[in-house]
Coordinates of C-alpha atoms in Angstrom, one line a residue:
Chain A
M1 CA 4.8 -96.8 -95.9
E2 CA 8.0 -99.1 -96.8
T3 CA 9.5 -97.8 -100.5
P4 CA 10.3 -101.1 -101.8
P5 CA 13.7 -100.8 -103.4
E6 CA 14.8 -100.0 -107.5
H7 CA 14.4 -102.6 -108.5
C8 CA 11.3 -104.7 -107.2
P9 CA 10.6 -108.2 -108.8
G10 CA 6.9 -108.1 -107.8
T11 CA 5.4 -110.0 -105.3
E12 CA 3.6 -112.1 -107.4
S13 CA 7.0 -113.1 -109.3
E14 CA 9.0 -116.4 -109.0
Q15 CA 12.0 -114.4 -107.9
A16 CA 10.1 -112.5 -104.9
G17 CA 12.0 -112.0 -102.0
L18 CA 15.2 -114.2 -103.9
A19 CA 16.3 -111.5 -106.2
D20 CA 19.5 -108.7 -105.7
A21 CA 17.4 -106.1 -105.4
C22 CA 15.6 -107.4 -102.4
A23 CA 18.4 -107.8 -100.0
G24 CA 18.2 -105.5 -97.4
C25 CA 14.0 -105.1 -97.8
P26 CA 12.4 -105.4 -95.6
N27 CA 9.6 -107.6 -96.5
Q28 CA 12.1 -109.5 -98.6
E29 CA 11.6 -112.8 -96.3
I30 CA 7.7 -112.1 -96.2
C31 CA 8.4 -112.3 -100.0
A32 CA 10.9 -115.5 -100.4
S33 CA 8.2 -117.5 -98.3
A34 CA 4.4 -116.2 -99.0
P35 CA 3.3 -118.9 -102.2
K36 CA 4.3 -117.5 -105.8
G37 CA 2.4 -117.7 -108.6
P38 CA -0.3 -115.5 -110.4
D39 CA -2.2 -112.9 -108.6
P40 CA -4.6 -115.0 -106.3
D41 CA -7.1 -111.6 -106.7
I42 CA -7.2 -111.9 -110.6
P43 CA -9.8 -114.9 -110.3
A44 CA -11.8 -112.8 -108.3
I45 CA -11.4 -109.8 -110.7
T46 CA -12.8 -111.4 -113.2
E47 CA -15.7 -113.6 -111.7
A48 CA -17.0 -109.9 -110.0
L49 CA -15.9 -108.6 -113.9
R50 CA -18.2 -111.5 -115.9
D51 CA -21.4 -109.8 -116.3
V52 CA -19.3 -106.1 -117.3
Q53 CA -20.4 -106.2 -121.7
H54 CA -17.8 -103.6 -122.8
K55 CA -14.5 -101.7 -120.8
I56 CA -12.9 -99.1 -122.4
L57 CA -10.4 -97.2 -120.7
V58 CA -10.1 -93.8 -121.3
L59 CA -6.1 -92.5 -121.6
S60 CA -3.5 -89.4 -122.6
G61 CA -0.4 -89.2 -121.5
K62 CA -1.0 -85.4 -121.0
G63 CA -2.8 -83.9 -118.2
G64 CA -5.2 -81.8 -118.4
V65 CA -6.3 -82.9 -122.6
G66 CA -10.6 -83.6 -121.3
K67 CA -10.0 -86.7 -120.5
S68 CA -12.8 -87.3 -117.6
T69 CA -14.5 -84.8 -119.5
F70 CA -14.8 -86.7 -122.7
A71 CA -15.8 -89.7 -120.1
A72 CA -18.1 -88.3 -119.1
M73 CA -19.6 -87.2 -122.0
L74 CA -19.3 -90.7 -123.2
G75 CA -21.2 -91.9 -120.3
W76 CA -24.4 -89.8 -121.0
A77 CA -23.9 -90.7 -124.4
L78 CA -24.4 -93.9 -123.8
S79 CA -26.4 -93.8 -120.9
A80 CA -29.3 -92.2 -122.8
N81 CA -30.4 -94.9 -124.0
E82 CA -32.2 -95.9 -120.9
N83 CA -31.7 -100.0 -121.7
Q84 CA -27.5 -99.9 -121.4
E85 CA -26.2 -100.0 -117.9
V86 CA -23.4 -98.4 -117.6
A87 CA -20.8 -97.5 -115.0
M88 CA -17.6 -94.9 -114.9
L89 CA -14.6 -95.9 -113.0
D90 CA -12.4 -92.6 -112.6
L91 CA -8.7 -94.4 -111.5
D92 CA -6.9 -90.9 -110.5
F93 CA -7.1 -91.0 -107.0
C94 CA -4.7 -88.0 -106.6
G95 CA -7.1 -85.4 -109.0
P96 CA -10.2 -86.8 -108.7
S97 CA -12.4 -84.8 -111.3
L98 CA -15.8 -87.4 -112.6
A99 CA -17.9 -87.0 -109.9
R100 CA -18.1 -83.3 -110.1
I101 CA -18.1 -83.0 -113.5
M102 CA -21.0 -86.1 -113.3
G103 CA -23.2 -83.9 -110.3
T104 CA -22.8 -86.2 -107.7
E105 CA -20.0 -84.1 -105.2
G106 CA -20.5 -84.3 -102.1
E107 CA -21.8 -88.1 -102.5
Q108 CA -21.2 -90.7 -100.5
I109 CA -20.9 -94.6 -101.0
H110 CA -22.1 -97.2 -98.8
A111 CA -21.2 -99.6 -97.3
A112 CA -23.3 -103.3 -97.9
A113 CA -23.0 -106.5 -97.2
S114 CA -22.8 -107.2 -101.4
G115 CA -20.0 -104.3 -101.6
W116 CA -19.9 -100.8 -102.2
T117 CA -22.8 -99.3 -103.7
P118 CA -21.4 -97.1 -106.2
V119 CA -23.3 -93.8 -107.0
Y120 CA -26.2 -92.5 -109.6
A121 CA -26.0 -89.6 -112.0
D122 CA -28.7 -91.6 -113.6
D123 CA -30.2 -94.6 -112.7
N124 CA -28.4 -96.3 -115.1
L125 CA -25.3 -94.5 -115.1
A126 CA -23.3 -95.6 -111.8
V127 CA -20.3 -93.4 -111.0
M128 CA -16.9 -95.2 -108.6
S129 CA -14.5 -92.4 -107.0
I130 CA -12.5 -92.1 -104.3
A131 CA -13.9 -88.9 -103.8
Y132 CA -17.2 -90.5 -102.3
M133 CA -14.7 -91.7 -99.7
L134 CA -13.1 -88.7 -98.9
P135 CA -13.6 -87.0 -95.5
N136 CA -13.4 -83.2 -96.8
S137 CA -13.0 -82.6 -100.6
D138 CA -9.7 -80.5 -100.3
E139 CA -7.8 -83.3 -98.4
A140 CA -5.0 -84.9 -100.6
V141 CA -4.2 -88.1 -100.7
I142 CA -0.8 -88.7 -100.4
W143 CA 0.1 -92.1 -101.7
R144 CA 2.6 -94.3 -103.5
G145 CA 1.6 -96.8 -106.6
Q146 CA 1.8 -99.8 -104.3
K147 CA -1.2 -98.2 -102.1
K148 CA -3.7 -97.3 -105.5
N149 CA -2.9 -100.9 -107.0
G150 CA -4.4 -102.1 -103.4
L151 CA -8.1 -99.7 -104.1
I152 CA -8.0 -100.9 -107.8
K153 CA -8.6 -103.8 -107.2
Q154 CA -11.3 -102.9 -103.8
F155 CA -13.3 -100.9 -107.1
L156 CA -13.1 -103.8 -109.5
K157 CA -14.1 -106.5 -106.8
N158 CA -16.2 -104.8 -104.1
V159 CA -18.4 -102.7 -106.3
D160 CA -22.1 -103.6 -106.6
W161 CA -22.5 -102.9 -109.5
G162 CA -26.2 -104.3 -109.4
N163 CA -27.6 -104.8 -112.9
P164 CA -25.2 -106.3 -115.8
I165 CA -23.2 -103.9 -116.9
D166 CA -23.5 -102.7 -120.8
Y167 CA -20.1 -100.6 -120.7
M168 CA -17.5 -99.6 -118.2
L169 CA -15.8 -96.7 -119.0
V170 CA -12.6 -96.0 -116.9
D171 CA -11.0 -92.5 -116.4
T172 CA -7.1 -92.6 -115.5
P173 CA -4.8 -89.6 -114.6
P174 CA -2.1 -88.7 -117.1
G175 CA 0.8 -90.5 -117.6
T176 CA 2.3 -94.4 -118.1
S177 CA 2.7 -96.0 -114.5
D178 CA 1.2 -97.9 -111.4
E179 CA -2.5 -97.2 -112.1
H180 CA -2.1 -97.5 -116.5
L181 CA 0.1 -101.5 -115.7
S182 CA -1.9 -102.4 -113.1
I183 CA -5.6 -101.6 -114.7
N184 CA -4.1 -103.7 -117.7
Q185 CA -3.2 -106.6 -115.3
Y186 CA -6.0 -106.9 -113.8
M187 CA -9.2 -106.3 -116.4
S188 CA -7.5 -108.0 -119.1
P189 CA -8.2 -111.4 -118.2
S190 CA -11.6 -110.8 -118.2
G191 CA -11.3 -108.8 -121.6
L192 CA -10.8 -105.4 -122.2
D193 CA -11.5 -104.0 -125.8
G194 CA -9.6 -101.2 -125.8
A195 CA -8.7 -97.9 -124.6
V196 CA -9.4 -93.9 -126.3
I197 CA -6.6 -92.3 -126.8
I198 CA -7.2 -88.1 -126.3
T199 CA -4.8 -85.8 -127.1
T200 CA -5.0 -81.7 -127.8
P201 CA -3.5 -80.4 -131.3
Q202 CA 0.0 -79.2 -129.7
E203 CA 2.9 -81.0 -130.4
V204 CA 4.0 -80.5 -126.9
A205 CA 0.5 -82.8 -126.3
L206 CA 1.0 -84.9 -129.0
L207 CA 4.9 -86.1 -127.8
D208 CA 3.3 -87.2 -124.8
V209 CA 0.4 -89.1 -126.2
R210 CA 3.0 -90.8 -129.0
K211 CA 4.5 -92.5 -125.6
E212 CA 1.0 -93.4 -125.3
I213 CA 0.3 -94.8 -128.0
D214 CA 4.0 -96.7 -127.2
F215 CA 2.5 -98.1 -123.9
C216 CA -0.6 -99.5 -125.5
R217 CA 1.6 -101.6 -127.9
K218 CA 3.6 -102.6 -125.3
A219 CA 0.8 -103.6 -122.7
G220 CA -0.9 -105.1 -126.0
I221 CA -3.7 -102.3 -125.2
R222 CA -6.2 -102.1 -128.9
V223 CA -6.2 -98.4 -129.3
L224 CA -9.7 -97.9 -130.6
G225 CA -9.1 -94.0 -131.8
L226 CA -7.3 -91.3 -130.5
I227 CA -9.2 -87.9 -130.3
E228 CA -8.9 -84.7 -130.8
N229 CA -9.8 -82.2 -128.5
M230 CA -9.5 -78.4 -128.1
A231 CA -9.6 -78.2 -131.5
G232 CA -9.9 -74.3 -132.6
F233 CA -12.2 -71.8 -130.5
V234 CA -14.9 -69.6 -132.2
C235 CA -15.2 -67.0 -130.5
P236 CA -18.9 -66.1 -128.4
N237 CA -19.0 -62.1 -130.1
C238 CA -17.7 -62.5 -133.3
Q239 CA -18.0 -66.0 -134.5
G240 CA -14.6 -65.8 -135.5
K241 CA -12.9 -69.3 -135.5
S242 CA -9.2 -69.2 -134.7
D243 CA -5.8 -72.2 -132.9
I244 CA -5.1 -71.3 -129.6
F245 CA -3.4 -74.8 -129.4
I246 CA -1.8 -74.5 -132.9
P247 CA -1.0 -77.8 -134.6
T248 CA 1.8 -77.4 -136.1
T249 CA 3.0 -80.6 -136.4
G250 CA 0.1 -81.6 -138.7
G251 CA -2.4 -82.2 -135.1
G252 CA -4.1 -85.6 -133.7
K253 CA -4.5 -86.5 -137.4
Q254 CA -1.6 -86.5 -138.5
L255 CA -0.6 -88.7 -135.4
A256 CA -3.5 -90.9 -136.1
Q257 CA -1.9 -91.3 -139.2
E258 CA 1.5 -91.7 -138.2
L259 CA 0.9 -94.4 -135.9
N260 CA -1.6 -96.6 -137.8
V261 CA -4.9 -96.3 -135.2
P262 CA -7.8 -94.6 -136.2
F263 CA -8.7 -91.0 -135.9
L264 CA -12.3 -90.5 -134.0
G265 CA -12.6 -86.7 -135.3
S266 CA -11.2 -83.3 -133.7
V267 CA -13.9 -81.7 -130.7
P268 CA -13.4 -77.7 -130.6
L269 CA -12.9 -75.8 -127.2
D270 CA -15.9 -73.9 -125.9
P271 CA -15.8 -72.6 -122.7
R272 CA -19.6 -73.6 -122.0
I273 CA -17.9 -77.3 -121.7
G274 CA -15.6 -76.1 -118.5
Q275 CA -19.1 -74.0 -117.6
C276 CA -21.2 -77.8 -117.6
S277 CA -18.3 -79.4 -115.9
D278 CA -18.2 -77.0 -112.7
R279 CA -21.4 -77.3 -112.3
G280 CA -22.0 -80.8 -113.1
E281 CA -24.6 -81.0 -115.5
N282 CA -24.9 -82.8 -118.6
F283 CA -23.5 -81.1 -122.0
F284 CA -26.5 -82.9 -124.5
E285 CA -29.0 -81.7 -122.6
A286 CA -27.7 -78.2 -122.0
F287 CA -27.2 -77.7 -125.7
P288 CA -28.3 -79.9 -128.3
D289 CA -27.5 -78.3 -130.9
S290 CA -24.1 -76.9 -130.1
V291 CA -20.9 -78.3 -133.1
V292 CA -19.2 -79.9 -130.2
T293 CA -23.0 -81.7 -129.7
T294 CA -22.6 -82.4 -132.7
A295 CA -18.8 -83.5 -133.4
L296 CA -19.0 -85.5 -130.2
N297 CA -22.1 -87.7 -131.8
G298 CA -19.5 -88.0 -134.4
V299 CA -16.9 -88.9 -132.4
I300 CA -18.5 -91.6 -130.6
T301 CA -20.6 -93.6 -133.6
Q302 CA -17.0 -93.9 -134.6
L303 CA -15.8 -94.9 -131.7
N304 CA -19.1 -96.8 -131.2
A305 CA -18.2 -98.8 -135.0
Q306 CA -14.8 -99.8 -133.7
I307 CA -16.2 -101.3 -130.4
R308 CA -18.3 -103.2 -132.6
G309 CA -15.4 -104.0 -135.1
I310 CA -16.9 -102.6 -137.7
P311 CA -13.6 -101.0 -139.4
T312 CA -14.6 -97.0 -140.6
P313 CA -13.8 -95.2 -143.5
Chain B
M1 CA 22.5 -79.3 -104.0
D2 CA 24.6 -77.5 -101.5
Q3 CA 25.6 -75.8 -104.8
V4 CA 22.3 -74.9 -105.3
K5 CA 21.2 -70.7 -103.4
H6 CA 17.6 -71.1 -104.0
I7 CA 15.3 -74.5 -104.8
W8 CA 11.9 -73.1 -106.1
L9 CA 8.9 -76.6 -106.6
V10 CA 6.3 -76.2 -108.8
L11 CA 3.5 -78.0 -108.4
S12 CA -0.7 -78.4 -109.7
G13 CA -3.1 -80.9 -108.6
K14 CA -4.1 -80.5 -111.9
G15 CA -2.3 -81.9 -115.0
G16 CA -2.0 -79.5 -118.3
V17 CA -2.8 -76.6 -116.4
G18 CA 0.7 -74.9 -117.7
K19 CA 3.5 -76.1 -115.0
S20 CA 5.8 -76.4 -117.5
S21 CA 4.8 -73.0 -119.2
T22 CA 5.7 -71.4 -116.0
T23 CA 8.8 -73.7 -115.0
T24 CA 10.2 -72.2 -118.6
Q25 CA 8.5 -68.4 -117.8
L26 CA 10.1 -68.5 -114.1
A27 CA 13.5 -70.1 -115.8
L28 CA 14.2 -67.4 -118.3
T29 CA 12.9 -64.8 -116.5
L30 CA 15.2 -65.4 -113.4
V31 CA 17.9 -65.4 -116.4
E32 CA 17.0 -62.3 -117.8
K33 CA 17.0 -60.5 -114.6
G34 CA 20.6 -62.3 -114.6
Y35 CA 20.9 -64.9 -112.4
K36 CA 22.5 -68.5 -113.0
V37 CA 19.6 -70.8 -113.6
G38 CA 19.2 -75.1 -113.0
V39 CA 15.1 -76.1 -114.2
L40 CA 15.2 -80.3 -113.1
D41 CA 11.6 -82.2 -114.8
I42 CA 11.2 -85.0 -112.6
D43 CA 7.9 -85.7 -114.5
L44 CA 9.3 -89.0 -115.3
T45 CA 6.8 -90.3 -117.9
G46 CA 5.6 -87.0 -119.3
P47 CA 8.8 -85.4 -119.7
S48 CA 8.2 -81.7 -121.3
L49 CA 10.9 -79.0 -120.6
P50 CA 13.2 -80.1 -124.0
R51 CA 10.6 -79.7 -125.9
M52 CA 9.5 -76.3 -124.4
F53 CA 12.8 -74.7 -124.7
G54 CA 13.3 -76.2 -128.2
V55 CA 16.5 -78.5 -126.8
E56 CA 14.5 -81.8 -127.8
D57 CA 17.4 -83.7 -129.9
K58 CA 20.4 -82.2 -127.2
K59 CA 22.0 -85.1 -124.6
V60 CA 22.9 -84.9 -121.5
H61 CA 26.4 -86.3 -120.9
Q62 CA 28.6 -87.6 -117.9
S63 CA 31.5 -86.3 -116.6
S64 CA 33.2 -87.6 -113.9
A65 CA 31.6 -86.1 -110.9
G66 CA 28.0 -86.9 -112.1
W67 CA 24.9 -85.7 -115.1
V68 CA 26.6 -82.7 -116.5
P69 CA 23.3 -80.8 -117.9
V70 CA 21.6 -79.6 -121.1
Y71 CA 22.7 -75.7 -121.6
T72 CA 20.8 -74.2 -123.8
D73 CA 23.7 -71.5 -125.2
S74 CA 27.4 -70.7 -123.8
T75 CA 27.1 -68.6 -121.2
Q76 CA 25.9 -71.8 -119.1
K77 CA 23.0 -69.6 -117.4
L78 CA 20.6 -71.2 -118.2
G79 CA 21.0 -75.7 -117.1
L80 CA 18.3 -78.4 -117.7
M81 CA 17.8 -81.6 -116.7
S82 CA 14.6 -83.6 -118.1
L83 CA 14.4 -87.6 -118.8
G84 CA 13.2 -86.7 -122.3
F85 CA 17.4 -86.0 -122.5
L86 CA 17.7 -89.4 -121.7
L87 CA 15.2 -91.4 -123.9
S88 CA 16.5 -92.2 -127.3
D89 CA 13.3 -92.0 -129.0
R90 CA 11.0 -89.4 -128.4
G91 CA 8.3 -91.4 -128.8
N92 CA 9.2 -94.1 -126.4
S93 CA 7.8 -94.7 -123.3
V94 CA 8.8 -94.5 -120.3
V95 CA 6.4 -96.9 -117.6
W96 CA 7.5 -97.1 -114.3
R97 CA 6.2 -97.9 -111.2
G98 CA 6.8 -95.7 -108.3
P99 CA 10.0 -97.2 -106.5
K100 CA 12.1 -96.4 -110.0
K101 CA 10.6 -93.0 -110.1
T102 CA 11.5 -92.6 -106.6
A103 CA 15.1 -94.4 -107.3
M104 CA 15.7 -91.7 -110.9
I105 CA 14.6 -89.4 -108.9
R106 CA 16.8 -89.6 -106.0
Q107 CA 19.5 -90.3 -108.9
F108 CA 18.4 -86.2 -110.6
M109 CA 19.2 -85.3 -106.9
N110 CA 22.0 -86.6 -106.0
D111 CA 24.6 -87.0 -109.6
V112 CA 23.0 -83.7 -111.5
V113 CA 26.5 -81.5 -111.5
W114 CA 24.7 -78.1 -111.7
Q115 CA 28.1 -76.3 -110.4
D116 CA 26.4 -72.8 -108.8
L117 CA 22.9 -71.6 -109.4
D118 CA 21.0 -69.4 -107.6
Y119 CA 17.7 -70.7 -108.7
L120 CA 17.2 -74.3 -109.4
I121 CA 13.3 -74.4 -109.9
I122 CA 11.8 -78.2 -110.2
D123 CA 8.7 -78.8 -112.5
T124 CA 7.1 -81.6 -111.3
P125 CA 4.0 -84.3 -112.6
P126 CA -0.3 -83.7 -111.7
G127 CA -1.2 -85.4 -108.1
T128 CA 0.4 -85.7 -105.1
S129 CA 2.1 -89.3 -105.2
D130 CA 5.6 -90.9 -105.3
E131 CA 7.3 -88.6 -107.1
H132 CA 5.5 -85.4 -104.7
I133 CA 6.9 -88.4 -102.3
T134 CA 10.5 -88.7 -102.8
I135 CA 10.9 -85.1 -103.6
A136 CA 9.8 -83.5 -100.4
E137 CA 11.4 -86.4 -98.7
V138 CA 14.5 -85.9 -100.7
L139 CA 14.0 -81.9 -99.7
K140 CA 13.8 -82.1 -96.5
D141 CA 17.0 -81.3 -95.5
I142 CA 18.1 -79.1 -98.0
K143 CA 16.8 -75.1 -97.6
T144 CA 13.9 -75.2 -100.5
D145 CA 12.1 -71.4 -100.9
G146 CA 8.7 -72.9 -101.5
A147 CA 6.4 -74.4 -104.1
I148 CA 4.7 -72.0 -106.5
L149 CA 1.3 -73.8 -107.2
V150 CA -0.4 -73.1 -110.8
T151 CA -4.0 -73.7 -111.5
T152 CA -6.8 -72.2 -114.6
P153 CA -9.6 -70.8 -113.1
Q154 CA -12.6 -73.1 -113.2
E155 CA -12.8 -74.7 -110.6
V156 CA -12.8 -78.9 -111.8
A157 CA -8.9 -77.3 -112.0
A158 CA -8.9 -75.6 -108.5
A159 CA -10.8 -78.3 -106.6
D160 CA -7.3 -80.4 -107.7
V161 CA -5.0 -77.5 -106.4
R162 CA -6.6 -77.2 -103.0
K163 CA -5.8 -80.9 -102.5
E164 CA -1.7 -79.8 -103.8
L165 CA -2.1 -76.9 -101.1
N166 CA -3.1 -79.0 -98.0
F167 CA 0.1 -81.2 -99.3
C168 CA 2.3 -79.1 -99.7
R169 CA 1.1 -78.0 -95.4
K170 CA 1.4 -81.8 -94.7
V171 CA 5.7 -81.5 -96.0
N172 CA 5.7 -78.0 -94.7
F173 CA 6.9 -76.5 -98.3
K174 CA 5.8 -72.5 -97.9
V175 CA 3.3 -71.3 -100.3
L176 CA 5.3 -69.0 -102.7
G177 CA 1.9 -68.6 -104.6
V178 CA -0.3 -69.5 -106.8
V179 CA -0.3 -68.4 -109.9
E180 CA -3.6 -68.3 -112.6
N181 CA -3.5 -69.8 -116.1
M182 CA -5.1 -70.0 -119.4
S183 CA -7.0 -66.7 -117.7
G184 CA -9.2 -65.5 -120.9
Y185 CA -8.7 -65.6 -124.1
V186 CA -8.2 -62.5 -126.2
C187 CA -10.3 -63.2 -129.8
P188 CA -7.5 -62.0 -132.4
H189 CA -10.7 -61.1 -134.6
C190 CA -12.9 -58.7 -132.4
S191 CA -10.4 -58.6 -129.0
E192 CA -13.2 -59.8 -127.5
C193 CA -12.2 -61.7 -124.2
T194 CA -13.5 -64.8 -123.1
N195 CA -12.6 -66.7 -120.3
I196 CA -12.6 -70.3 -121.9
F197 CA -12.3 -72.3 -118.6
S198 CA -14.3 -69.4 -116.6
K199 CA -12.5 -66.7 -114.2
G200 CA -11.1 -65.8 -110.8
G201 CA -10.6 -69.1 -109.3
G202 CA -6.8 -68.9 -109.2
E203 CA -7.4 -66.0 -106.6
A204 CA -10.6 -66.9 -104.7
L205 CA -8.0 -69.9 -104.2
A206 CA -5.0 -67.9 -102.8
R207 CA -7.7 -65.4 -100.8
Q208 CA -9.4 -69.3 -99.2
F209 CA -5.9 -71.1 -97.8
D210 CA -4.2 -67.2 -97.0
V211 CA -1.2 -67.2 -99.5
P212 CA 0.0 -65.1 -102.2
F213 CA -1.6 -64.5 -105.4
L214 CA 1.0 -63.8 -107.4
G215 CA -1.1 -63.1 -111.2
K216 CA -3.3 -63.7 -113.9
V217 CA -1.9 -65.8 -117.6
P218 CA -3.9 -65.3 -120.4
L219 CA -3.4 -67.4 -122.3
D220 CA -1.8 -66.8 -125.2
P221 CA -1.7 -68.6 -128.8
R222 CA 2.0 -66.2 -129.9
F223 CA 3.9 -67.9 -126.7
I224 CA 2.0 -71.1 -127.8
E225 CA 3.7 -70.6 -130.7
L226 CA 6.9 -70.0 -129.8
I227 CA 6.6 -73.2 -128.5
E228 CA 6.1 -75.2 -131.6
K229 CA 8.7 -73.3 -133.4
Q230 CA 11.2 -74.6 -131.2
N231 CA 11.6 -70.4 -131.0
I232 CA 11.2 -69.5 -127.4
L233 CA 15.0 -68.6 -126.0
E234 CA 15.2 -66.2 -128.8
G235 CA 11.7 -64.9 -128.8
Y236 CA 10.2 -64.5 -125.3
K237 CA 12.2 -61.8 -124.1
T238 CA 10.1 -59.4 -126.6
S239 CA 6.8 -61.1 -126.0
D240 CA 3.7 -59.7 -123.8
L241 CA 4.1 -62.6 -121.3
A242 CA 7.7 -61.6 -120.8
K243 CA 5.9 -58.4 -119.2
V244 CA 3.5 -60.7 -117.1
Y245 CA 6.2 -62.6 -115.3
E246 CA 8.2 -59.9 -115.0
G247 CA 5.3 -58.9 -112.0
I248 CA 5.0 -62.4 -111.1
V249 CA 8.8 -63.1 -110.8
D250 CA 9.1 -59.6 -108.9
K251 CA 6.8 -60.4 -106.2
I252 CA 8.3 -64.0 -104.8
L253 CA 11.6 -61.9 -105.3
I254 CA 9.9 -60.1 -102.6
E255 CA 9.0 -61.8 -100.1

């Protein structure tokens, strides 16, 4: 694939093919002669998402803080109510973890006349990920942003979710780049509730999360709240509590206050979460009485209040 | 780049496994051994290296020859380059699509005046996308020692790192070895070691792909504290992890 020039105005721009940056680009003529104006796929996406009531992004500037783990937990918690249909979309094409965490690794999606049929982790919990499309799970997806944008569109347009969806949860890769810009651009015409942002307590992570919140502000995405994950560790041997990722700058709570976004709660580090993720088990069912379950339930209650627009204390 | 003798890349398919921590420690260990080291951070949307080294307030200067890296002290044994040094406010987001990231990386590779370096270590963002394709293209004609892959022990992380290993094969990066990070945590109260993120995943991965296993690095709150207190440059030498990394670097150098 050809690399677009550095200051490519974008194919939907009035300047496409005409800007200074377009000089020498192999696609210049196509861009200059193609019809301008808004992306024609967006009305189709808006139509496809018409029956989706709530759309929530799970974001973090930092990798490995637990975006997919939290997305999975939220999916399980919401689908515990059998009257709610939940759909999950994994936009991390280079490192799709959701399939394994949801216990659906090795499954394949089916193409029907009505579109792709997602994989069901439960009767009312559908998952869509690139992991279901790879011939072998170790295959690297070596794609530039442009190509990823194409698949995001297809995920939004061509998946046959069956029933009307109550909640669509979108898991994202770390950063503030193509996937994040595109999902907002494609989804916001049909109404995006907002984003849940995950962090860990130490400043190295908070630094990147600040950037993500800055991105949400610039992009006009509502921040539903900040969750602090891996906050404190309880030794399974002596029950003594210690901080592995030390919140020297006040952790997630202080950052939420500083940036004036809702703080949804802290979730401690528990080795059993990782074990459940590796095995694709539902943590809530496996350990209903754990401290983590209590903390997560608290977080999800707060999040629900934010989604419904109820102010939290 | 002609002034650089050796280039190492630090890669991982997974985020938050400790690429930047590994980069930091490899650099400090090499400096301790007497080499002149440069570190380039191509994680443009989440640059952690200025924070890691405790030099967040420093700025990059422009000279007639190009960008002058940030040196950690007057001996200029350790030079750093990161987009973090170019931002006006540390909370500002860099919201760039692929082409712009590509241009920035090319500029980093062409316009930084490293002077004579023994080692250049390149820290990368997670994944196998624009940044990785670009750096592979740029390095195609430059002699590169190879890549060090970082993983945490659990399967969810190792699965992504397997993808990164396949990426290395496709672009002909030699794999110098696998580091298993966050491997076990010793409770400060009872000294019992808990495998928070499971165990053995990195070692199994190295065996499966027949690449060297460089070692296990435990979760050490004192290391995290050194970073949080912005004291790594002075405090690292005497920390427990310095010994672990000495072993890792020796293994890489022997190859």
